Amino acid sequence: MLSTMCTLPKGNGKMRVVMIIGDGMADRPLQELKYKTPLEAAKPENMDKLASSGISGLLDPIAPGIAPGSDAANLSILGYDPWAIRGGRGPFEAAGAGIELEAHDVAFRCNLATVNEDFVIIDERAGRIRDEAMELAKALQKIQLRENSEIKVIFRQTLGFKGALILRGEGISTNISATMPKAGGRAGSVKPLEGSFEAEKTANALNEFIKLSHELLEDHPVNRRRRSEGKLPANIVVPWSGGKPPVIQPLYEKYKLKAACVAAVSLIKGIARLSGISVIDVPGATGDIDTDTMAKANAALRAIEHNDLVIVHVEGPDEASHDGNIQGKISIIKKIDSMVGAIMDHVDLDEIGIVLLADHVTSSRFREHTGDPVPIAIASTEVVRDGVRQYNERAACRGGLGRIRGKHVMPLILNLMGSPEKIGG
Amino acid sequence: MLSTMCTLPKGNGKMRVVMIIGDGMADRPLQELKYKTPLEAAKPENMDKLASSGISGLLDPIAPGIAPGSDAANLSILGYDPWAIRGGRGPFEAAGAGIELEAHDVAFRCNLATVNEDFVIIDERAGRIRDEAMELAKALQKIQLRENSEIKVIFRQTLGFKGALILRGEGISTNISATMPKAGGRAGSVKPLEGSFEAEKTANALNEFIKLSHELLEDHPVNRRRRSEGKLPANIVVPWSGGKPPVIQPLYEKYKLKAACVAAVSLIKGIARLSGISVIDVPGATGDIDTDTMAKANAALRAIEHNDLVIVHVEGPDEASHDGNIQGKISIIKKIDSMVGAIMDHVDLDEIGIVLLADHVTSSRFREHTGDPVPIAIASTEVVRDGVRQYNERAACRGGLGRIRGKHVMPLILNLMGSPEKIGG
C-alpha cells in the first residue's frame, strides 16, 4: 500500500476522480437475507463511510426497467449511446484479449464449454475451468481452417472459460446465428441468417472452427486429467455475440481527459481500449470472487497520480450472482469494501473525488441482470452531503442525486473535475 | 369474494401484475380539507398498507407540468406515445362502445346535454342523466341523415350522458371545429377548418345530426317526465373530439404479454380494445362514485388467474372532481381502498405484484385536470421497501422510485415480471 497521500499541488482547481464499479453488485431484496440485499447484508463500512462523505442516488444504467448487458451498461456509464454502438460483445472481448482489430474483422466472445458426443451442451462454462484453460488455449491458438482456408482465425483465451475469436478475410458476414446455447442446446450449428454467399461462408467457417476445437480438446491431456478427477472436460469452444469493431470516439477526445482502467475481464478491458482508456493489468486480478482487490487498490492509487480519471472494475459480484451464490456475493462485496477503504485512506477528498456504483443489478434469485436502478455515491468535499450514511439500494433512495441515468455519470464527473460541458455564456 | 390465494405454480419465475388506476384520484391540497388532499383526508388504510409493502414515487403521466386528458394519460401509462397517437378521444369512445371501426370512419365522443331554444348550452351533462339515457339512445340510434344522406351515422350511448358517434362514408374530414362548448356556448355550429369540399360536407353532416337529435329529444317522453320532476332535459347530442381510428401496436405484440382490463367507461374500454387488451364487463360498474368496486375486485382476481397483467380502472374520483364534489371524491377513494384491500387479501406478493396509481391529477377546486404528478406505489417482495407508509401525494415525495414518467410504468412492470427489455449481452 502506498504510504503517502495522493495530492495535486493546491489551487489549480482541477479535481481527479477514481470511479469504482462493482459489476452486478446491486441486487433485489432476498428472502434468504430476510429481504435485505447483499449490499445491506454485507454491512460494508468503508462504502458506508464513502456515502456519508458525499451524495447518493439511484442510477438507471440505461432507463427505468431496461436490463442491460455489461457492455451496454458500461458504455452508457462512459457516456456512449449503447443503442448506437452496434457489434455485440465480441469486438470488446477481442480487444480486451489484446488482439489488434482490423476494420473488416468479425470478432466473437467464446466460451470453453462441455458437450456430449452429439455436441449437446452439458455445461456452458466447462465446470468453470480456471488455470488449466491456458494449456488448452495453447493448442487452440494453432487451429487454422482447412475447408474454409481463405478465412484466418485468431483465438485467445482470456480468463478461465472465457475467450475471444477473430475471423479475418474478405466478405465475412455478421448475419449468422451464433449464440451461446444454454445447457441442453446444441453447439456447432451456426446458420446463415440470409441467403448470401458471405453469410453461408461465415457460418461454415465458424462450424468448422467449433468442430476442430472439439477434435483438439476431446482427448487433450488436460481433459483426460479433469475427467479422472471427476471434473467436466472443456471439450469445445463456442463463439457467440459476434460483430465488427465499433467506431467509438476516444474518451480523451470526447472529454479532453486522460483515463486509465484497472480491470480483469476482457470485456471491460476491451471497452477501455476501444474508447482510448489505458488498461492496467494487475497480477492477481482474476475476474472472480477470489480476485486480489488490494492489488487493484494499489494499482488505482498509482494510476491516479498521472491520470484525470481511474476506473476500477471488479467483476466478482456479477459472477457470484449468476451462480446464485449469495454468500459468495457478500464475501466479494466485503473485499471490494476493503479496497474502497484502502483507496479512501490514501486520497484527499478535496483533491480526488471517489465515485462508487454498480453497472447494473444482477438478481441472485433469478441469476440474471434486471432493469432495477443501482446505488451510486459520489464522495468529495465539493458535493452536498445529503445525510445518507449507507451505500445500498435502500439508503440511496433518499439520496440527494435523486434518480439519474448512466449517461449522466460522465457529465457529473466532468463537473466535479471543474471541466463541465458549457452552454451559453 | 374468492376464498383462495391466487398463485402461480412456484418456481417459474414469472410474476404477474394487477395495476389499479384511480382516474383523477390525485389532487392538490384543498382549503376545505385544511390543505390536505382527498387521498390524505380519506386515510385509505389498504392503500397505505400497499405503499408500506413496496416502493413509492411520483409519476408525471406525460412530463412535469403537462395536464393530460384521460386518453393521453392512459396511453402514456401503457407505453404508447400520446404525442404520436392522433385522432382524439372519439375513436376510443366508439371502440369502447362496441362499434367496429373502419379505417375511413371519423368517430366522436358525444354528450347528451341541455340547451335552450337557441342551442345555447345550459348544462353540458344534462343534469348527469343516468339510466333514462338508455331510452333516449333507442330513439337516437334510428337517426339517419337526410340532407347528407351519403354519410352513414352510427350512434351509441355508453354510460349516462356519454355516447359515441361514427360518420361513415367517402371523404369525411377531421378538419372541422367540433368541440364540447361550456355552459353559455352554442351547440350545433360546427364549422369547416379548411376550404375543402370534404370539410364542408362533414361539418354540414354533424350539424344536421345535432339538429335531428334535438328534434327527436326535445319532446321525448323521458324529457317531458324529467321537466315535470324539475330535472334538466337531455335535449341534444353534442359530438366532440373527433378523429380517425389510430394505428396502435397491440400490447401483446409490443410486450409479449396477455392483458385484461376491468373498466366501466368506454374511453378506457376503447383504449384497451384498440391496444389488444381484453375488456371485462362488470355488472354494477357505473363509471361514477356509486360503482361496485368489490365486483371489480372479484373480476380482477378471476382475470389474473389467466393473464399476465390485469388493469382495474375506476372512473369515479375523476367524475367527483369535475363536479367539485370533495366529499364524493373522498367516499369513492374509500371504496377503492376497500377494493385494494380485497385484492391484497387474495394475492401473494411473491407471485403477483400490485401497482397503484392515478392517471392524472384532477383538481377538485378548479374542476379540471392539472399537470401535477400523481403518487404511484409498487408492492412486491421483489422491490426494495423504501419506508414510505402512506399512499398519497405527500408521502410519495419521499419514495424510492423518485420521480418517473408515464412511459416508465410498463418497462418497470415488465422488469418486475422478469421480462425486461434487454440491451447488449
PDB file of C-alpha atoms in Angstrom, chain B residues 219-401:
ATOM      1  CA  ASP B 219     -90.382  16.477 -26.598  1.00  0.00           C
ATOM      2  CA  HIS B 220     -89.352  12.900 -25.904  1.00  0.00           C
ATOM      3  CA  PRO B 221     -91.465  11.394 -23.091  1.00  0.00           C
ATOM      4  CA  VAL B 222     -88.355  10.932 -20.962  1.00  0.00           C
ATOM      5  CA  ASN B 223     -87.618  14.645 -21.138  1.00  0.00           C
ATOM      6  CA  ARG B 224     -91.241  15.606 -20.513  1.00  0.00           C
ATOM      7  CA  ARG B 225     -91.053  13.499 -17.376  1.00  0.00           C
ATOM      8  CA  ARG B 226     -87.692  14.998 -16.368  1.00  0.00           C
ATOM      9  CA  ARG B 227     -89.050  18.542 -16.799  1.00  0.00           C
ATOM     10  CA  SER B 228     -92.063  17.698 -14.660  1.00  0.00           C
ATOM     11  CA  GLU B 229     -89.668  16.418 -11.984  1.00  0.00           C
ATOM     12  CA  GLY B 230     -87.686  19.654 -12.116  1.00  0.00           C
ATOM     13  CA  LYS B 231     -84.763  17.939 -13.854  1.00  0.00           C
ATOM     14  CA  LEU B 232     -82.877  19.234 -16.856  1.00  0.00           C
ATOM     15  CA  PRO B 233     -83.937  17.639 -20.143  1.00  0.00           C
ATOM     16  CA  ALA B 234     -81.326  15.788 -22.202  1.00  0.00           C
ATOM     17  CA  ASN B 235     -82.448  17.525 -25.374  1.00  0.00           C
ATOM     18  CA  ILE B 236     -79.423  17.456 -27.645  1.00  0.00           C
ATOM     19  CA  VAL B 237     -76.431  15.302 -28.593  1.00  0.00           C
ATOM     20  CA  VAL B 238     -73.142  17.195 -28.968  1.00  0.00           C
ATOM     21  CA  PRO B 239     -70.308  15.322 -30.738  1.00  0.00           C
ATOM     22  CA  TRP B 240     -66.733  16.389 -29.953  1.00  0.00           C
ATOM     23  CA  SER B 241     -63.064  15.273 -30.108  1.00  0.00           C
ATOM     24  CA  GLY B 242     -63.464  13.563 -33.474  1.00  0.00           C
ATOM     25  CA  GLY B 243     -60.826  11.622 -35.318  1.00  0.00           C
ATOM     26  CA  LYS B 244     -59.939   8.644 -37.450  1.00  0.00           C
ATOM     27  CA  PRO B 245     -59.061   5.306 -35.805  1.00  0.00           C
ATOM     28  CA  PRO B 246     -55.409   5.390 -34.656  1.00  0.00           C
ATOM     29  CA  VAL B 247     -52.971   2.639 -35.597  1.00  0.00           C
ATOM     30  CA  ILE B 248     -51.729   1.108 -32.324  1.00  0.00           C
ATOM     31  CA  GLN B 249     -49.363  -1.845 -31.991  1.00  0.00           C
ATOM     32  CA  PRO B 250     -51.203  -4.372 -29.797  1.00  0.00           C
ATOM     33  CA  LEU B 251     -49.856  -4.728 -26.271  1.00  0.00           C
ATOM     34  CA  TYR B 252     -49.330  -8.487 -26.713  1.00  0.00           C
ATOM     35  CA  GLU B 253     -47.093  -7.764 -29.705  1.00  0.00           C
ATOM     36  CA  LYS B 254     -45.298  -4.821 -28.100  1.00  0.00           C
ATOM     37  CA  TYR B 255     -44.604  -6.550 -24.770  1.00  0.00           C
ATOM     38  CA  LYS B 256     -45.425 -10.219 -25.393  1.00  0.00           C
ATOM     39  CA  LEU B 257     -47.940 -10.345 -22.591  1.00  0.00           C
ATOM     40  CA  LYS B 258     -51.577 -11.199 -22.158  1.00  0.00           C
ATOM     41  CA  ALA B 259     -53.562  -8.403 -20.580  1.00  0.00           C
ATOM     42  CA  ALA B 260     -57.131  -7.766 -19.482  1.00  0.00           C
ATOM     43  CA  CYS B 261     -58.887  -4.610 -18.347  1.00  0.00           C
ATOM     44  CA  VAL B 262     -61.729  -4.168 -15.869  1.00  0.00           C
ATOM     45  CA  ALA B 263     -63.306  -0.783 -16.642  1.00  0.00           C
ATOM     46  CA  ALA B 264     -66.704   0.856 -16.881  1.00  0.00           C
ATOM     47  CA  VAL B 265     -66.109   3.915 -19.060  1.00  0.00           C
ATOM     48  CA  SER B 266     -65.909   3.491 -22.785  1.00  0.00           C
ATOM     49  CA  LEU B 267     -62.815   5.678 -23.239  1.00  0.00           C
ATOM     50  CA  ILE B 268     -60.774   3.191 -21.232  1.00  0.00           C
ATOM     51  CA  LYS B 269     -62.525   0.167 -22.747  1.00  0.00           C
ATOM     52  CA  GLY B 270     -61.775   1.638 -26.171  1.00  0.00           C
ATOM     53  CA  ILE B 271     -58.089   2.219 -25.400  1.00  0.00           C
ATOM     54  CA  ALA B 272     -57.971  -1.391 -24.201  1.00  0.00           C
ATOM     55  CA  ARG B 273     -59.749  -2.770 -27.294  1.00  0.00           C
ATOM     56  CA  LEU B 274     -57.621  -0.769 -29.737  1.00  0.00           C
ATOM     57  CA  SER B 275     -54.422  -1.879 -27.969  1.00  0.00           C
ATOM     58  CA  GLY B 276     -55.303  -5.573 -27.879  1.00  0.00           C
ATOM     59  CA  ILE B 277     -56.277  -5.826 -24.202  1.00  0.00           C
ATOM     60  CA  SER B 278     -59.335  -7.944 -23.494  1.00  0.00           C
ATOM     61  CA  VAL B 279     -62.127  -5.995 -21.815  1.00  0.00           C
ATOM     62  CA  ILE B 280     -64.028  -7.481 -18.900  1.00  0.00           C
ATOM     63  CA  ASP B 281     -67.522  -6.058 -18.386  1.00  0.00           C
ATOM     64  CA  VAL B 282     -68.601  -5.990 -14.754  1.00  0.00           C
ATOM     65  CA  PRO B 283     -72.281  -5.622 -13.804  1.00  0.00           C
ATOM     66  CA  GLY B 284     -72.574  -2.805 -11.294  1.00  0.00           C
ATOM     67  CA  ALA B 285     -69.596  -0.844 -12.646  1.00  0.00           C
ATOM     68  CA  THR B 286     -71.157   2.549 -13.394  1.00  0.00           C
ATOM     69  CA  GLY B 287     -68.217   4.834 -14.102  1.00  0.00           C
ATOM     70  CA  ASP B 288     -69.362   7.038 -11.239  1.00  0.00           C
ATOM     71  CA  ILE B 289     -68.932   7.235  -7.474  1.00  0.00           C
ATOM     72  CA  ASP B 290     -71.703   4.673  -6.893  1.00  0.00           C
ATOM     73  CA  THR B 291     -69.784   1.999  -8.815  1.00  0.00           C
ATOM     74  CA  ASP B 292     -69.457  -1.515  -7.369  1.00  0.00           C
ATOM     75  CA  THR B 293     -65.735  -1.647  -6.606  1.00  0.00           C
ATOM     76  CA  MET B 294     -65.979  -5.048  -4.914  1.00  0.00           C
ATOM     77  CA  ALA B 295     -67.416  -6.533  -8.116  1.00  0.00           C
ATOM     78  CA  LYS B 296     -64.373  -5.076  -9.843  1.00  0.00           C
ATOM     79  CA  ALA B 297     -62.037  -6.645  -7.287  1.00  0.00           C
ATOM     80  CA  ASN B 298     -63.627 -10.041  -7.872  1.00  0.00           C
ATOM     81  CA  ALA B 299     -63.389  -9.647 -11.637  1.00  0.00           C
ATOM     82  CA  ALA B 300     -59.717  -8.673 -11.346  1.00  0.00           C
ATOM     83  CA  LEU B 301     -58.917 -11.648  -9.110  1.00  0.00           C
ATOM     84  CA  ARG B 302     -60.581 -14.016 -11.553  1.00  0.00           C
ATOM     85  CA  ALA B 303     -58.793 -12.402 -14.506  1.00  0.00           C
ATOM     86  CA  ILE B 304     -55.291 -12.526 -13.007  1.00  0.00           C
ATOM     87  CA  GLU B 305     -55.521 -16.316 -12.931  1.00  0.00           C
ATOM     88  CA  HIS B 306     -55.088 -16.425 -16.695  1.00  0.00           C
ATOM     89  CA  ASN B 307     -53.492 -13.100 -17.617  1.00  0.00           C
ATOM     90  CA  ASP B 308     -50.019 -11.594 -17.139  1.00  0.00           C
ATOM     91  CA  LEU B 309     -51.432  -8.123 -16.473  1.00  0.00           C
ATOM     92  CA  VAL B 310     -54.852  -7.031 -15.245  1.00  0.00           C
ATOM     93  CA  ILE B 311     -55.730  -3.335 -15.239  1.00  0.00           C
ATOM     94  CA  VAL B 312     -58.527  -2.202 -12.933  1.00  0.00           C
ATOM     95  CA  HIS B 313     -59.728   1.281 -13.786  1.00  0.00           C
ATOM     96  CA  VAL B 314     -62.113   3.235 -11.550  1.00  0.00           C
ATOM     97  CA  GLU B 315     -63.569   6.393 -13.072  1.00  0.00           C
ATOM     98  CA  GLY B 316     -65.425   7.734 -10.023  1.00  0.00           C
ATOM     99  CA  PRO B 317     -62.794  10.073  -8.492  1.00  0.00           C
ATOM    100  CA  ASP B 318     -62.489  11.983 -11.767  1.00  0.00           C
ATOM    101  CA  GLU B 319     -66.246  12.452 -12.014  1.00  0.00           C
ATOM    102  CA  ALA B 320     -66.440  13.750  -8.422  1.00  0.00           C
ATOM    103  CA  SER B 321     -63.511  16.114  -9.052  1.00  0.00           C
ATOM    104  CA  HIS B 322     -65.062  17.570 -12.203  1.00  0.00           C
ATOM    105  CA  ASP B 323     -68.167  18.296 -10.114  1.00  0.00           C
ATOM    106  CA  GLY B 324     -66.080  19.878  -7.330  1.00  0.00           C
ATOM    107  CA  ASN B 325     -67.567  17.220  -5.049  1.00  0.00           C
ATOM    108  CA  ILE B 326     -64.838  16.817  -2.423  1.00  0.00           C
ATOM    109  CA  GLN B 327     -66.805  14.559  -0.074  1.00  0.00           C
ATOM    110  CA  GLY B 328     -67.876  12.414  -3.030  1.00  0.00           C
ATOM    111  CA  LYS B 329     -64.227  12.094  -4.017  1.00  0.00           C
ATOM    112  CA  ILE B 330     -63.267  11.011  -0.501  1.00  0.00           C
ATOM    113  CA  SER B 331     -66.103   8.468  -0.462  1.00  0.00           C
ATOM    114  CA  ILE B 332     -65.084   6.857  -3.789  1.00  0.00           C
ATOM    115  CA  ILE B 333     -61.438   6.803  -2.625  1.00  0.00           C
ATOM    116  CA  LYS B 334     -62.618   4.843   0.434  1.00  0.00           C
ATOM    117  CA  LYS B 335     -64.461   2.414  -1.851  1.00  0.00           C
ATOM    118  CA  ILE B 336     -61.353   1.985  -3.998  1.00  0.00           C
ATOM    119  CA  ASP B 337     -59.454   1.403  -0.762  1.00  0.00           C
ATOM    120  CA  SER B 338     -61.766  -1.498   0.087  1.00  0.00           C
ATOM    121  CA  MET B 339     -61.180  -2.861  -3.411  1.00  0.00           C
ATOM    122  CA  VAL B 340     -57.408  -2.600  -2.890  1.00  0.00           C
ATOM    123  CA  GLY B 341     -57.814  -4.430   0.424  1.00  0.00           C
ATOM    124  CA  ALA B 342     -59.845  -7.223  -1.192  1.00  0.00           C
ATOM    125  CA  ILE B 343     -57.212  -7.685  -3.894  1.00  0.00           C
ATOM    126  CA  MET B 344     -54.314  -7.583  -1.409  1.00  0.00           C
ATOM    127  CA  ASP B 345     -56.033 -10.145   0.809  1.00  0.00           C
ATOM    128  CA  HIS B 346     -56.144 -12.638  -2.038  1.00  0.00           C
ATOM    129  CA  VAL B 347     -52.769 -12.375  -3.695  1.00  0.00           C
ATOM    130  CA  ASP B 348     -49.286 -13.465  -2.680  1.00  0.00           C
ATOM    131  CA  LEU B 349     -46.907 -10.541  -3.291  1.00  0.00           C
ATOM    132  CA  ASP B 350     -44.166 -13.040  -4.104  1.00  0.00           C
ATOM    133  CA  GLU B 351     -46.176 -14.110  -7.164  1.00  0.00           C
ATOM    134  CA  ILE B 352     -48.347 -11.142  -8.065  1.00  0.00           C
ATOM    135  CA  GLY B 353     -47.212  -7.512  -7.903  1.00  0.00           C
ATOM    136  CA  ILE B 354     -49.732  -4.699  -7.346  1.00  0.00           C
ATOM    137  CA  VAL B 355     -49.251  -1.284  -8.898  1.00  0.00           C
ATOM    138  CA  LEU B 356     -51.457   1.554  -7.633  1.00  0.00           C
ATOM    139  CA  LEU B 357     -51.639   4.935  -9.324  1.00  0.00           C
ATOM    140  CA  ALA B 358     -53.853   7.724 -10.591  1.00  0.00           C
ATOM    141  CA  ASP B 359     -53.749   8.521 -14.293  1.00  0.00           C
ATOM    142  CA  HIS B 360     -53.578  12.258 -13.600  1.00  0.00           C
ATOM    143  CA  VAL B 361     -54.496  14.880 -11.030  1.00  0.00           C
ATOM    144  CA  THR B 362     -57.991  16.304 -11.263  1.00  0.00           C
ATOM    145  CA  SER B 363     -58.233  19.444  -9.145  1.00  0.00           C
ATOM    146  CA  SER B 364     -61.494  19.493  -7.211  1.00  0.00           C
ATOM    147  CA  ARG B 365     -61.044  23.243  -6.781  1.00  0.00           C
ATOM    148  CA  PHE B 366     -60.623  24.057 -10.466  1.00  0.00           C
ATOM    149  CA  ARG B 367     -62.687  21.071 -11.641  1.00  0.00           C
ATOM    150  CA  GLU B 368     -60.166  20.138 -14.301  1.00  0.00           C
ATOM    151  CA  HIS B 369     -57.055  18.077 -14.967  1.00  0.00           C
ATOM    152  CA  THR B 370     -53.762  19.658 -13.946  1.00  0.00           C
ATOM    153  CA  GLY B 371     -50.113  18.945 -14.749  1.00  0.00           C
ATOM    154  CA  ASP B 372     -49.140  17.790 -11.247  1.00  0.00           C
ATOM    155  CA  PRO B 373     -47.533  14.397 -10.622  1.00  0.00           C
ATOM    156  CA  VAL B 374     -49.522  11.547  -9.070  1.00  0.00           C
ATOM    157  CA  PRO B 375     -48.431   9.077  -6.384  1.00  0.00           C
ATOM    158  CA  ILE B 376     -47.512   5.579  -7.576  1.00  0.00           C
ATOM    159  CA  ALA B 377     -46.775   2.566  -5.364  1.00  0.00           C
ATOM    160  CA  ILE B 378     -45.498  -0.861  -6.444  1.00  0.00           C
ATOM    161  CA  ALA B 379     -45.986  -3.658  -3.906  1.00  0.00           C
ATOM    162  CA  SER B 380     -43.977  -6.836  -4.386  1.00  0.00           C
ATOM    163  CA  THR B 381     -41.425  -8.895  -2.496  1.00  0.00           C
ATOM    164  CA  GLU B 382     -39.038  -8.110  -5.393  1.00  0.00           C
ATOM    165  CA  VAL B 383     -38.847  -4.350  -4.755  1.00  0.00           C
ATOM    166  CA  VAL B 384     -36.893  -2.503  -2.093  1.00  0.00           C
ATOM    167  CA  ARG B 385     -39.285  -1.326   0.614  1.00  0.00           C
ATOM    168  CA  ASP B 386     -38.483   2.332   0.971  1.00  0.00           C
ATOM    169  CA  GLY B 387     -40.080   3.118   4.325  1.00  0.00           C
ATOM    170  CA  VAL B 388     -42.972   5.107   2.826  1.00  0.00           C
ATOM    171  CA  ARG B 389     -46.045   4.089   4.826  1.00  0.00           C
ATOM    172  CA  GLN B 390     -48.830   6.029   3.135  1.00  0.00           C
ATOM    173  CA  TYR B 391     -50.271   6.292  -0.336  1.00  0.00           C
ATOM    174  CA  ASN B 392     -50.776   9.959  -1.121  1.00  0.00           C
ATOM    175  CA  GLU B 393     -49.252  12.920  -2.929  1.00  0.00           C
ATOM    176  CA  ARG B 394     -47.133  13.998   0.044  1.00  0.00           C
ATOM    177  CA  ALA B 395     -45.777  10.645   1.264  1.00  0.00           C
ATOM    178  CA  ALA B 396     -44.846   9.651  -2.286  1.00  0.00           C
ATOM    179  CA  CYS B 397     -42.387  12.593  -2.419  1.00  0.00           C
ATOM    180  CA  ARG B 398     -40.081  10.507  -0.205  1.00  0.00           C
ATOM    181  CA  GLY B 399     -40.397   7.323  -2.190  1.00  0.00           C
ATOM    182  CA  GLY B 400     -37.624   5.185  -3.580  1.00  0.00           C
ATOM    183  CA  LEU B 401     -38.923   5.346  -7.140  1.00  0.00           C
TER     184      LEU B 401
END
